[in-house]
């Protein structure tokens, strides 16, 4: 278990760099910190003008809606998560921010590779639905879809990039390596994956299978970070995963309706929720379970092969 080609090795870069910290909270305290940050920032946004940033933007129409969603719905809240954990690592743990998995080597390549992989994983799910005859294109309201929505689709991408990065910084850039370094890697993977799923408990249309898939995504993401030795790639993958699901294919993202324009608006067949995820989105169906399971198996093989 002391070799880097072991899935559970503390010698992996993401864990060894975390050891530079002057203070690492134990697993219980780390979970409490995550919970306090999540609810604390929501409370701050509710009680202060920060929660209204972007509400009175001057751009009208679909691009205005996209800007509002990107700035207010995604950028402000999730940007505050990022800044909070950056501040914690810098001033409490007293270690450089690059130790959270932001290595300078080939960072653009890693981010782009992860982004493309996230897009392809979502695309594979949609192809599976199409082959099984479980999806059709909704051509109603063309003014907010297709070419007419192209600008807003890419405006929203900026917000998804912040949102995806924030959850990865919290869970895989901080929680996973902190617990893995303080205790052991297996516990870090288990807690980070489970807590990631629990973060979505209040989402609409959540049930057992969506929760299982969210935990599987957490496991997949943890292994991706271990394989890469950093979080650039999983930040790109997570953002592309949500953006492709919501604004490219018009499917609910973890139970939430997409906002800001849709490139290809897909509707899944009635009665196929177990396969497609229904109102929760692709993450709530068996096809997603299969894709994530294949990804997990592949990553375990790649880590051991290295």
Tab-separated table of C-alpha atoms in Angstrom:
chain	number	residue	atom	x	y	z
A	1	UNK	CA	0.000	0.000	0.000
A	2	UNK	CA	3.052	2.283	0.112
A	3	UNK	CA	3.382	2.460	-3.674
A	4	UNK	CA	1.852	5.193	-5.802
A	5	UNK	CA	0.145	2.649	-8.063
A	6	UNK	CA	-2.078	1.586	-5.179
A	7	UNK	CA	-5.537	3.129	-5.090
A	8	UNK	CA	-5.249	3.650	-1.331
A	9	UNK	CA	-1.675	4.957	-1.176
A	10	UNK	CA	-0.924	8.064	0.881
A	11	UNK	CA	2.109	8.608	-1.357
A	12	UNK	CA	-0.181	9.937	-4.079
A	13	UNK	CA	0.537	13.605	-4.818
A	14	UNK	CA	-2.902	14.834	-3.692
A	15	UNK	CA	-2.306	13.368	-0.204
A	16	UNK	CA	1.419	13.994	0.172
A	17	UNK	CA	1.026	17.719	-0.570
A	18	UNK	CA	-1.726	18.028	2.036
A	19	UNK	CA	0.747	16.902	4.682
A	20	UNK	CA	2.384	20.326	4.359
A	21	UNK	CA	-0.508	21.663	6.451
A	22	UNK	CA	0.255	22.875	9.969
A	23	UNK	CA	-3.207	21.732	11.057
A	24	UNK	CA	-5.488	19.036	9.685
A	25	UNK	CA	-8.932	18.585	11.304
A	26	UNK	CA	-10.098	15.065	12.072
A	27	UNK	CA	-12.846	13.450	9.978
A	28	UNK	CA	-15.717	14.493	12.247
A	29	UNK	CA	-14.618	18.120	12.427
A	30	UNK	CA	-13.983	18.228	8.678
A	31	UNK	CA	-17.587	17.170	8.023
A	32	UNK	CA	-18.856	19.823	10.455
A	33	UNK	CA	-16.770	22.476	8.673
A	34	UNK	CA	-18.326	21.553	5.319
A	35	UNK	CA	-21.849	21.723	6.784
A	36	UNK	CA	-21.198	25.080	8.482
A	37	UNK	CA	-19.835	26.573	5.254
A	38	UNK	CA	-22.772	25.311	3.156
A	39	UNK	CA	-25.511	26.568	5.469
A	40	UNK	CA	-23.571	29.609	6.646
A	41	UNK	CA	-23.090	31.025	3.159
A	42	UNK	CA	-26.726	30.348	2.276
A	43	UNK	CA	-27.717	32.305	5.395
A	44	UNK	CA	-25.411	35.183	4.469
A	45	UNK	CA	-26.898	35.335	0.973
A	46	UNK	CA	-30.414	35.326	2.425
A	47	UNK	CA	-29.761	38.075	4.964
A	48	UNK	CA	-27.536	40.422	2.946
A	49	UNK	CA	-27.558	42.184	-0.444
A	50	UNK	CA	-25.044	39.618	-1.710
A	51	UNK	CA	-27.985	37.348	-2.517
A	52	UNK	CA	-29.293	39.912	-5.016
A	53	UNK	CA	-26.142	40.435	-7.048
A	54	UNK	CA	-27.014	40.322	-10.728
A	55	UNK	CA	-30.759	40.576	-10.126
A	56	UNK	CA	-31.076	43.952	-11.869
A	57	UNK	CA	-28.884	43.266	-14.881
A	58	UNK	CA	-29.715	45.479	-17.838
A	59	UNK	CA	-29.595	42.797	-20.548
A	60	UNK	CA	-33.098	41.662	-21.492
A	61	UNK	CA	-34.420	38.426	-22.938
A	62	UNK	CA	-32.784	35.011	-22.916
A	63	UNK	CA	-29.235	36.347	-22.532
A	64	UNK	CA	-30.372	38.367	-19.526
A	65	UNK	CA	-31.848	35.237	-17.953
A	66	UNK	CA	-28.618	33.363	-18.684
A	67	UNK	CA	-26.510	36.109	-17.120
A	68	UNK	CA	-28.677	36.202	-14.019
A	69	UNK	CA	-28.530	32.433	-13.584
A	70	UNK	CA	-24.786	32.368	-14.230
A	71	UNK	CA	-24.041	35.241	-11.839
A	72	UNK	CA	-26.665	34.870	-9.116
A	73	UNK	CA	-27.721	31.237	-9.301
A	74	UNK	CA	-24.232	29.799	-9.726
A	75	UNK	CA	-21.434	32.341	-9.574
A	76	UNK	CA	-22.020	34.185	-6.287
A	77	UNK	CA	-22.943	31.275	-4.007
A	78	UNK	CA	-20.433	28.793	-5.345
A	79	UNK	CA	-17.753	31.437	-5.731
A	80	UNK	CA	-18.096	32.139	-2.013
A	81	UNK	CA	-17.584	28.443	-1.287
A	82	UNK	CA	-14.319	28.583	-3.232
A	83	UNK	CA	-13.058	31.705	-1.478
A	84	UNK	CA	-13.949	30.292	1.938
A	85	UNK	CA	-11.918	27.120	1.478
A	86	UNK	CA	-9.048	29.007	-0.121
A	87	UNK	CA	-8.973	31.257	2.961
A	88	UNK	CA	-9.116	28.242	5.318
A	89	UNK	CA	-6.203	26.508	3.612
A	90	UNK	CA	-4.142	29.703	3.365
A	91	UNK	CA	-4.687	31.141	6.843
A	92	UNK	CA	-5.691	28.209	9.074
A	93	UNK	CA	-3.805	25.290	7.601
A	94	UNK	CA	-1.062	27.649	6.366
A	95	UNK	CA	-0.201	25.829	3.186
A	96	UNK	CA	-0.076	26.996	-0.450
A	97	UNK	CA	-3.252	26.742	-2.528
A	98	UNK	CA	-1.562	24.555	-5.129
A	99	UNK	CA	-1.478	21.782	-2.521
A	100	UNK	CA	-5.253	21.440	-3.012
A	101	UNK	CA	-4.536	19.807	-6.367
A	102	UNK	CA	-3.787	22.846	-8.511
A	103	UNK	CA	-0.473	21.774	-9.970
A	104	UNK	CA	0.922	24.070	-12.681
A	105	UNK	CA	2.035	21.277	-15.000
A	106	UNK	CA	-0.265	20.827	-18.039
A	107	UNK	CA	-3.210	22.312	-16.146
A	108	UNK	CA	-5.041	23.436	-19.303
A	109	UNK	CA	-4.631	20.002	-20.888
A	110	UNK	CA	-5.954	18.305	-17.756
A	111	UNK	CA	-8.946	20.633	-17.489
A	112	UNK	CA	-9.811	20.263	-21.177
A	113	UNK	CA	-9.417	16.471	-21.032
A	114	UNK	CA	-11.772	16.302	-18.066
A	115	UNK	CA	-14.256	18.644	-19.757
A	116	UNK	CA	-14.370	16.527	-22.905
A	117	UNK	CA	-14.759	13.342	-20.851
A	118	UNK	CA	-17.688	14.823	-18.902
A	119	UNK	CA	-19.341	15.841	-22.173
A	120	UNK	CA	-18.824	12.371	-23.649
A	121	UNK	CA	-20.153	10.561	-20.583
A	122	UNK	CA	-23.387	12.568	-20.755
A	123	UNK	CA	-23.493	12.098	-24.511
A	124	UNK	CA	-23.158	8.331	-24.101
A	125	UNK	CA	-26.212	8.305	-21.819
A	126	UNK	CA	-28.244	10.222	-24.397
A	127	UNK	CA	-27.094	7.892	-27.182
A	128	UNK	CA	-28.220	4.920	-25.070
A	129	UNK	CA	-31.646	6.540	-24.584
A	130	UNK	CA	-31.886	7.150	-28.339
A	131	UNK	CA	-30.989	3.566	-29.234
A	132	UNK	CA	-33.685	2.330	-26.846
A	133	UNK	CA	-36.230	4.767	-28.290
A	134	UNK	CA	-36.694	6.535	-24.965
A	135	UNK	CA	-36.051	10.127	-26.028
A	136	UNK	CA	-37.355	12.678	-28.513
A	137	UNK	CA	-36.547	16.276	-29.423
A	138	UNK	CA	-39.025	18.892	-28.206
A	139	UNK	CA	-39.299	21.567	-30.921
A	140	UNK	CA	-41.773	23.810	-29.096
A	141	UNK	CA	-40.682	27.351	-28.107
A	142	UNK	CA	-37.893	27.584	-30.728
A	143	UNK	CA	-37.000	31.116	-29.575
A	144	UNK	CA	-35.252	29.734	-26.483
A	145	UNK	CA	-33.680	26.697	-28.125
A	146	UNK	CA	-31.204	25.734	-30.795
A	147	UNK	CA	-29.233	28.405	-32.643
A	148	UNK	CA	-31.294	31.189	-31.051
A	149	UNK	CA	-30.112	30.064	-27.616
A	150	UNK	CA	-26.459	29.482	-28.524
A	151	UNK	CA	-25.201	32.685	-26.871
A	152	UNK	CA	-27.045	32.071	-23.620
A	153	UNK	CA	-25.966	28.415	-23.554
A	154	UNK	CA	-22.317	29.509	-23.458
A	155	UNK	CA	-23.004	32.345	-21.009
A	156	UNK	CA	-24.393	29.788	-18.552
A	157	UNK	CA	-21.281	27.658	-19.056
A	158	UNK	CA	-19.279	30.294	-17.159
A	159	UNK	CA	-21.519	29.767	-14.133
A	160	UNK	CA	-21.272	25.984	-14.386
A	161	UNK	CA	-17.479	26.275	-14.458
A	162	UNK	CA	-17.586	28.058	-11.097
A	163	UNK	CA	-20.191	25.660	-9.669
A	164	UNK	CA	-18.354	22.507	-10.729
A	165	UNK	CA	-15.018	23.808	-9.467
A	166	UNK	CA	-16.495	24.831	-6.097
A	167	UNK	CA	-17.837	21.382	-5.243
A	168	UNK	CA	-14.595	19.756	-6.359
A	169	UNK	CA	-12.497	22.191	-4.319
A	170	UNK	CA	-14.619	21.521	-1.216
A	171	UNK	CA	-14.977	17.764	-1.532
A	172	UNK	CA	-12.076	16.437	-3.584
A	173	UNK	CA	-9.570	19.279	-3.196
A	174	UNK	CA	-10.019	19.652	0.569
A	175	UNK	CA	-12.151	17.019	2.324
A	176	UNK	CA	-10.782	13.929	0.546
A	177	UNK	CA	-7.057	14.688	1.002
A	178	UNK	CA	-7.500	16.070	4.528
A	179	UNK	CA	-9.193	12.898	5.772
A	180	UNK	CA	-6.953	10.716	3.626
A	181	UNK	CA	-3.819	12.317	5.075
A	182	UNK	CA	-5.063	12.569	8.672
A	183	UNK	CA	-6.555	9.067	8.786
A	184	UNK	CA	-6.447	6.840	5.700
A	185	UNK	CA	-7.353	7.074	2.011
A	186	UNK	CA	-10.211	4.554	2.155
A	187	UNK	CA	-11.981	6.615	4.830
A	188	UNK	CA	-11.379	9.777	2.810
A	189	UNK	CA	-12.960	8.236	-0.287
A	190	UNK	CA	-15.927	6.882	1.672
A	191	UNK	CA	-16.724	10.078	3.575
A	192	UNK	CA	-16.177	12.432	0.633
A	193	UNK	CA	-18.363	10.335	-1.677
A	194	UNK	CA	-21.136	9.875	0.879
A	195	UNK	CA	-21.175	13.522	1.919
A	196	UNK	CA	-21.268	14.576	-1.719
A	197	UNK	CA	-24.440	12.538	-2.135
A	198	UNK	CA	-25.904	13.916	1.110
A	199	UNK	CA	-25.366	17.491	-0.141
A	200	UNK	CA	-28.185	16.840	-2.632
A	201	UNK	CA	-30.739	15.475	-0.148
A	202	UNK	CA	-32.942	18.568	-0.460
A	203	UNK	CA	-33.020	18.459	-4.277
A	204	UNK	CA	-36.353	17.925	-6.015
A	205	UNK	CA	-37.343	14.347	-6.950
A	206	UNK	CA	-34.515	12.762	-4.965
A	207	UNK	CA	-34.866	9.084	-4.090
A	208	UNK	CA	-32.726	5.981	-3.601
A	209	UNK	CA	-31.338	5.515	-7.122
A	210	UNK	CA	-30.386	9.186	-7.659
A	211	UNK	CA	-28.698	9.163	-4.249
A	212	UNK	CA	-26.786	6.006	-5.155
A	213	UNK	CA	-25.674	7.565	-8.433
A	214	UNK	CA	-24.512	10.726	-6.691
A	215	UNK	CA	-22.401	8.632	-4.337
A	216	UNK	CA	-21.077	6.687	-7.333
A	217	UNK	CA	-20.163	9.981	-8.974
A	218	UNK	CA	-18.355	10.935	-5.774
A	219	UNK	CA	-16.421	7.649	-5.870
A	220	UNK	CA	-15.627	8.124	-9.553
A	221	UNK	CA	-14.457	11.693	-8.901
A	222	UNK	CA	-12.258	10.642	-5.975
A	223	UNK	CA	-10.578	7.982	-8.105
A	224	UNK	CA	-10.134	10.460	-10.958
A	225	UNK	CA	-8.335	12.822	-8.569
A	226	UNK	CA	-6.142	9.982	-7.305
A	227	UNK	CA	-5.343	8.935	-10.874
A	228	UNK	CA	-4.487	12.476	-11.989
A	229	UNK	CA	-2.884	13.542	-8.720
A	230	UNK	CA	-4.838	16.817	-8.755
A	231	UNK	CA	-8.266	18.357	-9.333
A	232	UNK	CA	-7.957	20.282	-12.612
A	233	UNK	CA	-9.447	17.430	-14.611
A	234	UNK	CA	-12.351	16.678	-12.296
A	235	UNK	CA	-13.235	20.392	-12.140
A	236	UNK	CA	-13.606	20.375	-15.929
A	237	UNK	CA	-15.458	17.071	-15.946
A	238	UNK	CA	-17.955	18.143	-13.268
A	239	UNK	CA	-18.737	21.434	-15.026
A	240	UNK	CA	-19.164	19.763	-18.411
A	241	UNK	CA	-21.330	17.040	-16.842
A	242	UNK	CA	-23.841	19.588	-15.495
A	243	UNK	CA	-23.716	21.950	-18.472
A	244	UNK	CA	-24.157	19.190	-21.044
A	245	UNK	CA	-27.030	17.640	-19.130
A	246	UNK	CA	-28.887	20.922	-18.570
A	247	UNK	CA	-28.075	23.385	-21.322
A	248	UNK	CA	-26.953	21.153	-24.164
A	249	UNK	CA	-29.665	18.492	-23.800
A	250	UNK	CA	-32.296	20.317	-21.731
A	251	UNK	CA	-32.517	17.651	-19.019
A	252	UNK	CA	-32.911	18.365	-15.304
A	253	UNK	CA	-29.608	18.668	-13.434
A	254	UNK	CA	-29.877	16.767	-10.150
A	255	UNK	CA	-33.609	17.485	-10.099
A	256	UNK	CA	-33.282	21.162	-11.073
A	257	UNK	CA	-34.717	22.541	-14.309
A	258	UNK	CA	-32.100	24.061	-16.654
A	259	UNK	CA	-32.080	27.834	-17.059
A	260	UNK	CA	-30.696	30.180	-19.671
A	261	UNK	CA	-31.285	28.442	-22.991
A	262	UNK	CA	-31.114	24.920	-24.378
A	263	UNK	CA	-29.244	23.705	-27.433
A	264	UNK	CA	-31.186	20.461	-28.027
A	265	UNK	CA	-34.252	20.052	-25.823
A	266	UNK	CA	-34.801	16.353	-25.142
A	267	UNK	CA	-37.809	14.726	-23.539
A	268	UNK	CA	-37.607	11.216	-22.150
A	269	UNK	CA	-40.442	8.750	-22.624
A	270	UNK	CA	-43.087	8.327	-19.931
A	271	UNK	CA	-42.627	5.239	-17.797
A	272	UNK	CA	-38.863	5.039	-18.438
A	273	UNK	CA	-37.752	6.829	-15.256
A	274	UNK	CA	-35.773	3.853	-13.951
A	275	UNK	CA	-33.595	3.954	-17.059
A	276	UNK	CA	-33.484	7.659	-17.889
A	277	UNK	CA	-33.808	9.219	-14.427
A	278	UNK	CA	-37.109	10.940	-15.167
A	279	UNK	CA	-37.615	14.275	-13.406
A	280	UNK	CA	-34.328	14.027	-11.533
A	281	UNK	CA	-32.367	13.939	-14.769
A	282	UNK	CA	-29.847	11.499	-16.183
A	283	UNK	CA	-28.186	11.128	-12.768
A	284	UNK	CA	-31.324	9.384	-11.495
A	285	UNK	CA	-31.349	6.452	-13.942
A	286	UNK	CA	-29.757	3.032	-14.411
A	287	UNK	CA	-27.909	4.116	-17.574
A	288	UNK	CA	-25.996	6.654	-15.501
A	289	UNK	CA	-25.244	3.941	-12.922
A	290	UNK	CA	-23.705	1.788	-15.639
A	291	UNK	CA	-21.627	4.645	-17.082
A	292	UNK	CA	-20.273	5.566	-13.641
A	293	UNK	CA	-19.559	1.935	-12.742
A	294	UNK	CA	-17.592	1.489	-15.980
A	295	UNK	CA	-15.707	4.701	-15.220
A	296	UNK	CA	-14.840	3.499	-11.711
A	297	UNK	CA	-13.574	0.140	-12.990
A	298	UNK	CA	-11.496	1.875	-15.668
A	299	UNK	CA	-9.906	4.264	-13.169
A	300	UNK	CA	-9.012	1.474	-10.738
A	301	UNK	CA	-7.305	-0.347	-13.638
A	302	UNK	CA	-5.440	2.808	-14.745
A	303	UNK	CA	-4.248	3.585	-11.206
A	304	UNK	CA	-2.970	0.039	-10.662
A	305	UNK	CA	-1.385	-0.064	-14.120
A	306	UNK	CA	0.547	3.116	-13.408
